[in-house]
Structure formats: structure tokens, C-alpha cells
CSV table of C-alpha atoms and ligand atoms in Angstrom, one decimal:
chain,number,residue,atom,x,y,z
A,1,MET,CA,-14.3,6.8,-22.2
A,2,THR,CA,-12.7,9.4,-20.3
A,3,ALA,CA,-9.0,10.2,-20.9
A,4,LEU,CA,-6.8,7.8,-18.4
A,5,PRO,CA,-4.8,9.5,-15.6
A,6,LEU,CA,-1.2,9.9,-15.8
A,7,VAL,CA,-0.9,6.2,-15.3
A,8,PHE,CA,2.5,6.3,-17.8
A,9,ASP,CA,3.6,9.7,-17.6
A,10,ALA,CA,7.2,10.5,-18.3
A,11,PRO,CA,8.8,11.4,-15.0
A,12,LYS,CA,9.3,15.1,-14.5
A,13,ARG,CA,12.4,14.7,-12.4
A,14,GLY,CA,15.7,12.7,-12.9
A,15,LEU,CA,16.6,9.6,-10.9
A,16,PRO,CA,19.4,9.6,-8.4
A,17,PRO,CA,22.9,8.9,-9.7
A,18,ARG,CA,24.0,5.0,-9.6
A,19,HIS,CA,24.0,3.4,-6.0
A,20,LEU,CA,25.3,0.1,-4.6
A,21,ALA,CA,21.7,-1.0,-3.9
A,22,ASP,CA,20.6,-0.6,-7.9
A,23,LEU,CA,23.4,-3.1,-8.6
A,24,THR,CA,23.4,-7.1,-8.4
A,25,ALA,CA,26.2,-8.7,-6.7
A,26,ALA,CA,27.8,-9.2,-10.2
A,27,GLU,CA,27.1,-5.8,-11.3
A,28,ARG,CA,29.0,-4.2,-8.1
A,29,ALA,CA,32.1,-6.2,-8.3
A,30,GLU,CA,32.2,-4.9,-12.1
A,31,ALA,CA,31.4,-1.2,-10.8
A,32,VAL,CA,34.5,-1.3,-8.2
A,33,ALA,CA,36.6,-2.5,-10.7
A,34,GLU,CA,36.0,0.4,-13.0
A,35,LEU,CA,36.7,2.5,-9.8
A,36,GLY,CA,40.3,0.7,-10.0
A,37,GLU,CA,39.3,-1.0,-6.9
A,38,LYS,CA,39.7,-4.8,-6.7
A,39,PRO,CA,36.6,-6.8,-7.1
A,40,PHE,CA,36.5,-7.8,-3.1
A,41,ARG,CA,36.1,-4.2,-2.0
A,42,ALA,CA,32.2,-5.2,-3.3
A,43,LYS,CA,31.8,-7.7,-1.0
A,44,GLN,CA,33.0,-5.5,1.9
A,45,LEU,CA,30.8,-2.3,0.8
A,46,SER,CA,27.6,-4.6,0.5
A,47,ASN,CA,28.3,-6.1,4.1
A,48,HIS,CA,28.6,-2.5,5.4
A,49,TYR,CA,25.4,-1.4,3.5
A,50,PHE,CA,23.2,-4.5,4.0
A,51,SER,CA,24.2,-6.4,6.7
A,52,ARG,CA,25.9,-3.5,9.2
A,53,LEU,CA,23.2,-1.1,7.8
A,54,SER,CA,25.7,1.5,7.3
A,55,VAL,CA,26.5,4.2,5.2
A,56,ASN,CA,29.2,6.0,7.4
A,57,PRO,CA,32.4,5.7,6.0
A,58,ASP,CA,33.9,6.3,9.2
A,59,GLU,CA,32.9,2.8,10.1
A,60,MET,CA,34.0,1.4,7.3
A,61,THR,CA,37.8,0.8,9.2
A,62,ASP,CA,38.2,-2.3,7.1
A,63,ILE,CA,38.7,-0.6,3.6
A,64,PRO,CA,41.7,2.0,3.5
A,65,ALA,CA,41.1,5.6,3.5
A,66,ALA,CA,42.0,6.4,0.0
A,67,SER,CA,39.9,3.5,-1.5
A,68,ARG,CA,37.0,4.2,1.1
A,69,GLU,CA,36.5,7.6,-0.3
A,70,LYS,CA,36.5,6.6,-3.9
A,71,LEU,CA,34.3,4.0,-3.7
A,72,VAL,CA,31.8,5.7,-1.3
A,73,GLY,CA,32.1,8.6,-3.4
A,74,GLY,CA,31.5,6.2,-6.7
A,75,LEU,CA,28.9,4.0,-5.2
A,76,MET,CA,27.1,5.3,-2.2
A,77,PRO,CA,25.8,8.7,-2.8
A,78,THR,CA,23.5,10.0,-0.7
A,79,LEU,CA,20.1,9.3,-1.1
A,80,LEU,CA,17.4,10.4,0.9
A,81,THR,CA,17.8,12.9,3.9
A,82,GLU,CA,15.2,12.9,7.0
A,83,ILE,CA,13.3,15.8,7.1
A,84,LYS,CA,10.5,15.0,9.4
A,85,ALA,CA,9.9,12.1,11.5
A,86,LEU,CA,6.3,12.0,13.5
A,87,ALA,CA,5.8,9.0,16.2
A,88,CYS,CA,2.4,8.5,17.4
A,89,ASP,CA,0.6,5.0,19.1
A,90,ASP,CA,3.2,5.1,22.0
A,91,GLY,CA,6.0,5.1,20.0
A,92,THR,CA,4.8,2.1,18.1
A,93,THR,CA,4.3,4.1,14.6
A,94,ARG,CA,7.0,6.6,13.1
A,95,LYS,CA,6.2,8.0,9.7
A,96,THR,CA,9.4,9.4,8.1
A,97,LEU,CA,9.3,12.0,5.1
A,98,TRP,CA,12.1,11.7,2.8
A,99,ARG,CA,13.8,14.6,0.7
A,100,ALA,CA,15.7,12.8,-2.4
A,101,HIS,CA,18.6,14.4,-4.1
A,102,ASP,CA,16.2,16.3,-6.4
A,103,GLY,CA,14.0,17.7,-3.7
A,104,THR,CA,11.2,14.9,-4.6
A,105,LEU,CA,9.4,14.4,-1.3
A,106,LEU,CA,8.5,10.8,-0.2
A,107,GLU,CA,7.2,9.0,2.3
A,108,SER,CA,7.5,5.7,4.6
A,109,VAL,CA,6.0,4.0,8.0
A,110,LEU,CA,7.4,1.9,10.4
A,111,MET,CA,4.6,0.3,12.4
A,112,ARG,CA,5.7,-2.3,15.6
A,113,TYR,CA,3.4,-5.0,16.7
A,114,PRO,CA,4.0,-7.1,19.5
A,115,ASP,CA,5.4,-10.1,17.1
A,116,ARG,CA,6.5,-8.0,14.4
A,117,ALA,CA,7.8,-4.9,12.4
A,118,THR,CA,6.2,-3.8,9.6
A,119,LEU,CA,7.6,-0.9,6.9
A,120,CYS,CA,5.2,0.5,4.7
A,121,ILE,CA,7.5,1.7,1.7
A,122,SER,CA,6.9,4.0,-1.3
A,123,SER,CA,7.7,3.0,-4.8
A,124,GLN,CA,7.2,5.8,-6.5
A,125,ALA,CA,7.2,9.7,-5.6
A,126,GLY,CA,3.5,10.5,-5.9
A,127,CYS,CA,1.2,8.5,-7.8
A,128,GLY,CA,-0.5,8.6,-11.5
A,129,MET,CA,-4.0,6.4,-10.6
A,130,ALA,CA,-5.4,9.2,-9.5
A,131,CYS,CA,-7.7,7.3,-6.7
A,132,PRO,CA,-10.1,10.4,-5.9
A,133,PHE,CA,-10.1,9.3,-2.3
A,134,CYS,CA,-6.3,9.5,-1.7
A,135,ALA,CA,-3.8,11.9,-0.8
A,136,THR,CA,-1.3,11.2,-2.9
A,137,GLY,CA,-3.0,10.7,-6.1
A,138,GLN,CA,-4.3,14.5,-6.1
A,139,GLY,CA,-0.9,15.2,-6.5
A,140,GLY,CA,0.1,13.1,-9.6
A,141,LEU,CA,3.1,11.5,-10.1
A,142,ASP,CA,6.2,13.2,-9.5
A,143,ARG,CA,8.6,10.5,-10.4
A,144,ASN,CA,9.5,7.1,-10.3
A,145,LEU,CA,11.9,5.7,-7.6
A,146,SER,CA,14.9,4.5,-8.2
A,147,THR,CA,15.5,0.8,-7.0
A,148,ALA,CA,18.0,2.0,-4.0
A,149,GLU,CA,15.6,4.9,-3.0
A,150,ILE,CA,13.7,2.0,-2.2
A,151,VAL,CA,15.8,0.0,-0.7
A,152,ASP,CA,17.4,2.7,1.4
A,153,GLN,CA,14.0,3.2,3.1
A,154,VAL,CA,13.9,-0.3,4.2
A,155,ARG,CA,17.9,0.0,5.2
A,156,SER,CA,17.2,3.1,7.6
A,157,ALA,CA,13.9,1.4,9.4
A,158,ALA,CA,16.2,-1.9,9.9
A,159,ALA,CA,18.8,0.2,11.6
A,160,VAL,CA,15.9,1.8,13.7
A,161,MET,CA,14.8,-1.1,14.9
A,162,ARG,CA,18.3,-2.7,15.4
A,163,ASP,CA,19.3,0.4,17.4
A,164,GLY,CA,15.9,0.3,19.5
A,165,GLU,CA,14.9,3.9,18.4
A,166,MET,CA,11.1,2.3,18.6
A,167,THR,CA,9.3,2.0,21.7
A,168,GLY,CA,10.0,-1.7,22.7
A,169,GLY,CA,14.0,-1.7,22.5
A,170,PRO,CA,16.2,-3.1,19.9
A,171,GLY,CA,14.3,-5.4,17.7
A,172,ARG,CA,14.4,-6.5,14.2
A,173,LEU,CA,12.2,-5.4,11.1
A,174,SER,CA,10.5,-8.7,9.7
A,175,ASN,CA,7.9,-7.5,6.9
A,176,ILE,CA,8.0,-5.1,3.9
A,177,VAL,CA,4.7,-3.6,2.4
A,178,PHE,CA,4.8,-1.7,-1.0
A,179,MET,CA,1.7,0.3,0.3
A,180,GLY,CA,3.0,3.5,0.7
A,181,MET,CA,3.0,6.5,-2.3
A,182,GLY,CA,3.0,5.0,-5.7
A,183,GLU,CA,2.0,2.0,-8.0
A,184,PRO,CA,4.6,-0.8,-7.4
A,185,LEU,CA,3.9,-2.3,-10.8
A,186,ALA,CA,3.8,0.8,-12.7
A,187,ASN,CA,7.7,0.8,-11.9
A,188,TYR,CA,7.9,-2.7,-12.2
A,189,LYS,CA,11.5,-3.2,-13.1
A,190,ARG,CA,12.8,-1.0,-10.3
A,191,VAL,CA,10.4,-2.7,-7.7
A,192,VAL,CA,11.6,-6.1,-8.5
A,193,ALA,CA,14.9,-5.3,-8.2
A,194,ALA,CA,14.3,-4.0,-5.0
A,195,VAL,CA,12.6,-6.7,-4.0
A,196,ARG,CA,15.5,-8.8,-4.9
A,197,ARG,CA,18.0,-6.6,-2.7
A,198,ILE,CA,15.6,-6.6,-0.1
A,199,THR,CA,15.4,-10.3,0.3
A,200,ASP,CA,18.8,-11.8,-1.2
A,201,PRO,CA,20.5,-13.2,1.7
A,202,SER,CA,23.2,-11.1,3.9
A,203,PRO,CA,25.7,-9.4,2.6
A,204,ASP,CA,24.0,-9.4,-1.4
A,205,GLY,CA,21.0,-8.4,0.2
A,206,LEU,CA,19.3,-7.1,3.4
A,207,GLY,CA,17.8,-10.9,4.0
A,208,ILE,CA,14.2,-10.4,4.6
A,209,GLY,CA,12.4,-13.5,3.9
A,210,GLN,CA,10.2,-13.2,0.4
A,211,ARG,CA,7.2,-14.3,2.2
A,212,SER,CA,7.1,-11.6,4.4
A,213,VAL,CA,7.5,-9.2,1.5
A,214,THR,CA,3.7,-7.7,0.2
A,215,VAL,CA,3.4,-6.1,-3.1
A,216,SER,CA,0.3,-4.0,-3.6
A,217,THR,CA,-1.2,-2.9,-6.8
A,218,VAL,CA,-4.5,-1.6,-7.9
A,219,GLY,CA,-4.4,-4.2,-10.6
A,220,LEU,CA,-2.3,-3.9,-13.3
A,221,ALA,CA,-3.3,-7.3,-14.9
A,222,PRO,CA,-0.7,-7.8,-17.2
A,223,ALA,CA,2.2,-6.8,-14.9
A,224,ILE,CA,0.3,-9.0,-11.9
A,225,ARG,CA,0.9,-12.0,-14.7
A,226,LYS,CA,4.7,-10.8,-15.2
A,227,LEU,CA,5.1,-10.6,-11.2
A,228,ALA,CA,4.1,-14.2,-11.5
A,229,ASP,CA,6.3,-15.7,-13.6
A,230,GLU,CA,9.1,-14.0,-11.7
A,231,LYS,CA,8.7,-16.9,-9.2
A,232,MET,CA,9.1,-15.0,-6.0
A,233,GLN,CA,7.2,-15.7,-2.7
A,234,VAL,CA,6.1,-12.4,-2.2
A,235,ARG,CA,2.4,-11.8,-1.2
A,236,LEU,CA,0.2,-10.1,-3.7
A,237,ALA,CA,-2.2,-7.4,-2.7
A,238,VAL,CA,-4.9,-6.2,-4.9
A,239,SER,CA,-6.5,-3.0,-4.4
A,240,LEU,CA,-10.2,-3.8,-5.3
A,241,HIS,CA,-12.0,-1.6,-3.2
A,242,THR,CA,-15.1,-2.6,-5.0
A,243,PRO,CA,-16.7,-5.5,-6.9
A,244,ASP,CA,-18.7,-3.9,-9.4
A,245,ASP,CA,-16.7,-2.0,-12.8
A,246,GLU,CA,-19.3,0.9,-12.7
A,247,LEU,CA,-18.3,2.4,-9.2
A,248,ARG,CA,-14.5,0.8,-9.7
A,249,ASP,CA,-14.1,2.9,-12.9
A,250,THR,CA,-14.5,6.1,-10.7
A,251,LEU,CA,-13.0,5.1,-7.6
A,252,VAL,CA,-9.9,2.9,-9.2
A,253,PRO,CA,-9.7,4.6,-12.5
A,254,VAL,CA,-7.4,2.6,-14.2
A,255,ASN,CA,-10.0,-0.2,-13.9
A,256,GLU,CA,-11.4,1.6,-17.6
A,257,ARG,CA,-8.0,-0.4,-18.9
A,258,TRP,CA,-8.3,-3.8,-17.1
A,259,SER,CA,-11.8,-4.6,-15.4
A,260,VAL,CA,-12.7,-6.8,-12.2
A,261,ASP,CA,-12.7,-9.8,-14.5
A,262,GLU,CA,-9.3,-9.3,-16.2
A,263,VAL,CA,-7.8,-8.2,-12.3
A,264,LEU,CA,-9.1,-11.3,-10.3
A,265,SER,CA,-8.3,-13.7,-13.4
A,266,ALA,CA,-4.6,-12.2,-12.9
A,267,ALA,CA,-4.8,-12.7,-9.5
A,268,ARG,CA,-5.9,-16.4,-9.7
A,269,TYR,CA,-2.8,-16.6,-11.9
A,270,TYR,CA,-0.8,-15.3,-9.4
A,271,ALA,CA,-2.0,-17.5,-6.4
A,272,ASP,CA,-1.5,-20.7,-8.6
A,273,THR,CA,1.6,-19.8,-9.6
A,274,SER,CA,3.0,-18.7,-6.0
A,275,GLY,CA,0.9,-21.0,-4.0
A,276,ARG,CA,-0.2,-18.1,-1.8
A,277,ARG,CA,-3.6,-16.6,-0.9
A,278,VAL,CA,-4.2,-13.6,-2.6
A,279,SER,CA,-5.3,-10.2,-0.3
A,280,ILE,CA,-7.8,-8.0,-1.6
A,281,GLU,CA,-7.8,-4.7,0.0
A,282,TYR,CA,-11.0,-2.8,0.4
A,283,ALA,CA,-11.1,0.7,1.7
A,284,LEU,CA,-14.6,0.7,3.2
A,285,ILE,CA,-16.1,4.6,2.2
A,286,ARG,CA,-19.2,5.7,4.0
A,287,ASP,CA,-22.0,5.7,1.8
A,288,ILE,CA,-19.9,4.8,-1.6
A,289,ASN,CA,-18.7,0.8,-1.4
A,290,ASP,CA,-20.3,-0.3,2.1
A,291,GLN,CA,-23.5,-1.6,0.8
A,292,PRO,CA,-24.9,-4.8,1.8
A,293,TRP,CA,-25.1,-6.0,-1.2
A,294,ARG,CA,-21.8,-4.7,-2.6
A,295,ALA,CA,-20.3,-7.1,0.4
A,296,GLU,CA,-22.2,-10.0,-1.3
A,297,LEU,CA,-21.2,-9.5,-4.8
A,298,LEU,CA,-17.7,-9.1,-3.5
A,299,ALA,CA,-17.6,-12.4,-2.2
A,300,LYS,CA,-19.9,-14.4,-5.1
A,301,ARG,CA,-16.9,-12.9,-7.3
A,302,LEU,CA,-14.0,-13.7,-5.3
A,303,ARG,CA,-15.2,-17.1,-5.2
A,304,LYS,CA,-15.6,-17.4,-8.4
A,305,HIS,CA,-12.3,-16.5,-9.4
A,306,LEU,CA,-10.1,-17.5,-6.5
A,307,GLY,CA,-11.9,-20.1,-4.4
A,308,GLN,CA,-9.9,-20.1,-1.4
A,309,LEU,CA,-6.8,-18.5,-2.5
A,310,VAL,CA,-8.3,-15.4,-1.0
A,311,HIS,CA,-8.5,-13.1,2.3
A,312,VAL,CA,-10.3,-9.7,2.5
A,313,ASN,CA,-8.8,-7.1,4.4
A,314,VAL,CA,-11.2,-4.4,4.9
A,315,ILE,CA,-9.6,-0.8,5.5
A,316,PRO,CA,-11.2,1.9,7.2
A,317,LEU,CA,-10.8,4.7,5.4
A,318,ASN,CA,-8.3,7.4,6.7
A,319,PRO,CA,-9.7,10.6,5.6
A,320,THR,CA,-7.5,13.2,4.3
A,321,PRO,CA,-8.5,16.8,5.8
A,322,GLY,CA,-11.2,18.6,3.7
A,323,SER,CA,-12.0,15.3,1.7
A,324,LYS,CA,-15.5,14.6,1.3
A,325,TRP,CA,-14.8,11.0,1.7
A,326,ASP,CA,-14.6,9.4,5.0
A,327,ALA,CA,-14.7,6.1,6.7
A,328,SER,CA,-17.9,4.0,7.2
A,329,PRO,CA,-19.7,3.6,10.3
A,330,LYS,CA,-18.4,1.2,12.8
A,331,PRO,CA,-22.0,-1.2,12.7
A,332,VAL,CA,-22.0,-1.0,8.8
A,333,GLU,CA,-18.0,-2.5,8.7
A,334,ARG,CA,-19.3,-5.0,10.9
A,335,GLU,CA,-22.2,-5.8,8.5
A,336,PHE,CA,-20.1,-5.7,5.7
A,337,VAL,CA,-17.2,-7.9,7.1
A,338,ARG,CA,-20.0,-10.5,8.3
A,339,LEU,CA,-21.9,-10.5,4.7
A,340,VAL,CA,-18.4,-11.3,2.9
A,341,ASN,CA,-17.8,-14.0,5.5
A,342,ALA,CA,-21.3,-15.5,5.4
A,343,GLY,CA,-20.5,-15.7,1.8
A,344,GLY,CA,-17.6,-17.7,1.9
A,345,VAL,CA,-14.7,-15.4,1.6
A,346,ALA,CA,-12.6,-14.7,4.8
A,347,CYS,CA,-12.6,-11.3,6.1
A,348,THR,CA,-11.2,-9.4,8.2
A,349,VAL,CA,-10.7,-5.5,9.6
A,350,ARG,CA,-7.3,-4.1,9.2
A,351,ASP,CA,-5.6,-2.7,12.0
A,352,THR,CA,-5.4,1.4,10.9
A,353,ARG,CA,-2.2,3.1,12.5
A,354,GLY,CA,-1.0,6.9,12.6
A,355,GLN,CA,-4.1,8.6,12.5
A,356,GLU,CA,-2.4,11.8,14.4
A,357,ILE,CA,0.3,11.9,12.0
A,358,ALA,CA,-1.3,12.4,8.5
A,359,ALA,CA,-1.1,8.9,8.2
A,360,ALA,CA,-3.1,8.5,4.8
A,361,CYS,CA,-0.6,8.0,2.3
A,362,GLY,CA,1.1,11.3,0.8
A,363,GLN,CA,-0.5,13.6,3.7
A,364,LEU,CA,2.5,14.3,4.9
A,365,ALA,CA,4.4,15.4,1.6
A,366,ALA,CA,1.4,17.0,0.7
A,367,GLU,CA,1.5,19.3,3.7
A,368,GLU,CA,5.2,20.1,3.4
A,369,ARG,CA,4.6,20.8,-0.6
B,401,LIG,S1,-4.4,4.9,-3.7
B,401,LIG,FE1,-2.7,3.8,-4.2
B,401,LIG,S2,-2.5,3.6,-6.5
B,401,LIG,FE2,-4.3,5.0,-5.8
B,401,LIG,S3,-3.8,7.2,-6.2
B,401,LIG,FE3,-3.5,6.6,-4.0
B,401,LIG,S4,-1.1,6.0,-3.6
B,401,LIG,FE4,-2.1,5.8,-6.2
């Protein structure tokens, strides 16, 4: 067996200083008391951060200046600095490259549709899963992101939407997908805490509905079961990319540890526990995983494990420069989708955004490096 990639590699660099968004409401009150301030200041600070989406001390006029300095200094360190923001699709897609306190680079992408605005966020800087077709996977894992670094991507995008900085005027950030850099379930504790902060009602959190949050995984089966037991209503997306172990061992190397059967049975447990359909993500790659027999096998295995509790999203591969991996031709894609549907499993093609702005996850960070 080949050595598994750097799945659980120790982070190379350190997490940022403690931030308000790392803490539960009770922990925030304690932290404020430790700073020698009245516990109700925690609520005020949370209100600025989670409800007003502000990190600017000058706007916190309900807190006396001396306390403000102490509280912001102790609980609101600057976490992410925007170093590049690129727009495309007529200003309805915006990709941001962030630098963290230690120079770590990460990305998030905001996509506005007629009926919703979705933010794709990173849960790790880099990724240890080593999927060969992915820009992020090529650089390995840099480090886990802290809970607050994950939440702050969302706060910032919510402010962009509210302030009308996207084409279409002011609006509301409605959906979050953990599909940026990293494997969310390899940073389990911080990701679950971030989901709670993102979905807790304001002012304890950002107030986005749990059903509007999607956690995407390559299939860390035990962590999928653990996530199910959190009893949250988030959607689970599993990046399967092929129904057979032989090819999946290559496309998604962690498959050597948890096979397709193990992943799909964990997905079934998630569907049964949450009552929600699971999304199966399938990046269609020319001459690699786009054969008709694989479409048929995919439908068969999904029906067996998940019955009707599943939906397949076919994603035309977003090729990274210099890579041998390419998207399948449209007629091949159409036939693949037709066969999966004919096999009794709902299947559609995911709209891809940001082709002109290095949209494949990790591409912008790789270019910057
Ligand atoms: S495809 Fe996802 S899990 Fe695989 S290396 Fe890229 S970021 Fe990691």
C-alpha cells in the first residue's frame, strides 16, 4: 500500500491569537471578565461583530473608549487581510485571496445568483488530501484554519453583500459551502464550532440557517458519522468522483483508508440521522471517470446505499494551468448525466463560476506563492 498523503500532518505554522468568533457566548463572557470588563460587554462586542458585521473600533460608540481598546485588543485581533479581490461573470462572482497573521494564504469565493448569494469558504490553508487534479492538493497542507478565521470569511462576505459591493445592489448572504481550500472534516472541531457560529442566531452568531450550509468531504467515514451525531441540519456533500475503488484510490488517495462502500454507508447514516438528502459531487474528467459504464455503476451503487436520499452534482472539471486533467466534452457529459438519471438517481450539472479568475480552489494562492 502506498503511504497515505499528509492527511493528518501537523500544521507547519501556528494558529492566530484568540478571537471573539472562536468562543461560545458563555466563553466570551468569561473572556471579557478576564480582561477586567463587565460581562455585558461581551454581548455588545458580539453585536458589533455578528450583527453589524463590524470590526472597526471607531463604530463601537456604545463602549467607552478605554474599554473598547482593551476589548478589541484582547478579543478582536485582525485575522485576515485582503490581498487580492478579483471579479468576473459581470461582477456576480468575486474571489478573494486573504493573508493570515503568519503569512498563510487562503481563498474564498462569493457567487451571486438571482435567488441567492453563496460563499465558498476554506477550512484549511492548503490541503493534505493530495487529489492529483486539484491545485490546492499539489501544495500539501499548510495549516488548519482557526474557527474565527473560517467565520471571518463569512462575516466579511456578508458585509460585502449588505453594502451592495456586488453587482445587483445590496443583498443578503444566504448560503455557505465548505468547498474552498482544505478538507473540512480533517479540521473537525474548528469546523463544527464555525458552523455553530455561522448559524447561531444573531447576536451570538451570524444567523444563517443550518439548512443553508453545506459541508463537503472527500469521505472521512468516521468523521461523517460523528458529524451526523452533532444533530445539525447542514447538508453533507461527498466528493466521490468515481464509483469504483480502483480509480478512486488514485483520484482521491484517502480512499485507500475508507473505501467507496464505507464512505457511502457513512453517508447513509448521515442521511438517516439528519433526514436530508446527501449530495454526491462528481468532477467529470475527460477519459478518466466519464465512461458510460461508470455512470451506470455510480447509479447502481448509490441506489443500493442511499435509495432516494441522494442527488449527484456533476461538476465540469475546472482545469488548472499546466495540468493534464481536463473537463469532459459536453456530449460525453450529457450522456453521463442521462445514464445516471436513467439508473434511478437524480443527477444534474453544477453551474461553474469564475473561469477567468483562477477559480479552481487553491489556484490563486498557488499563483501568489
Ligand atoms: S480536491 Fe478538495 S480534498 Fe482534494 S486536494 Fe483539493 S481541496 Fe483537498
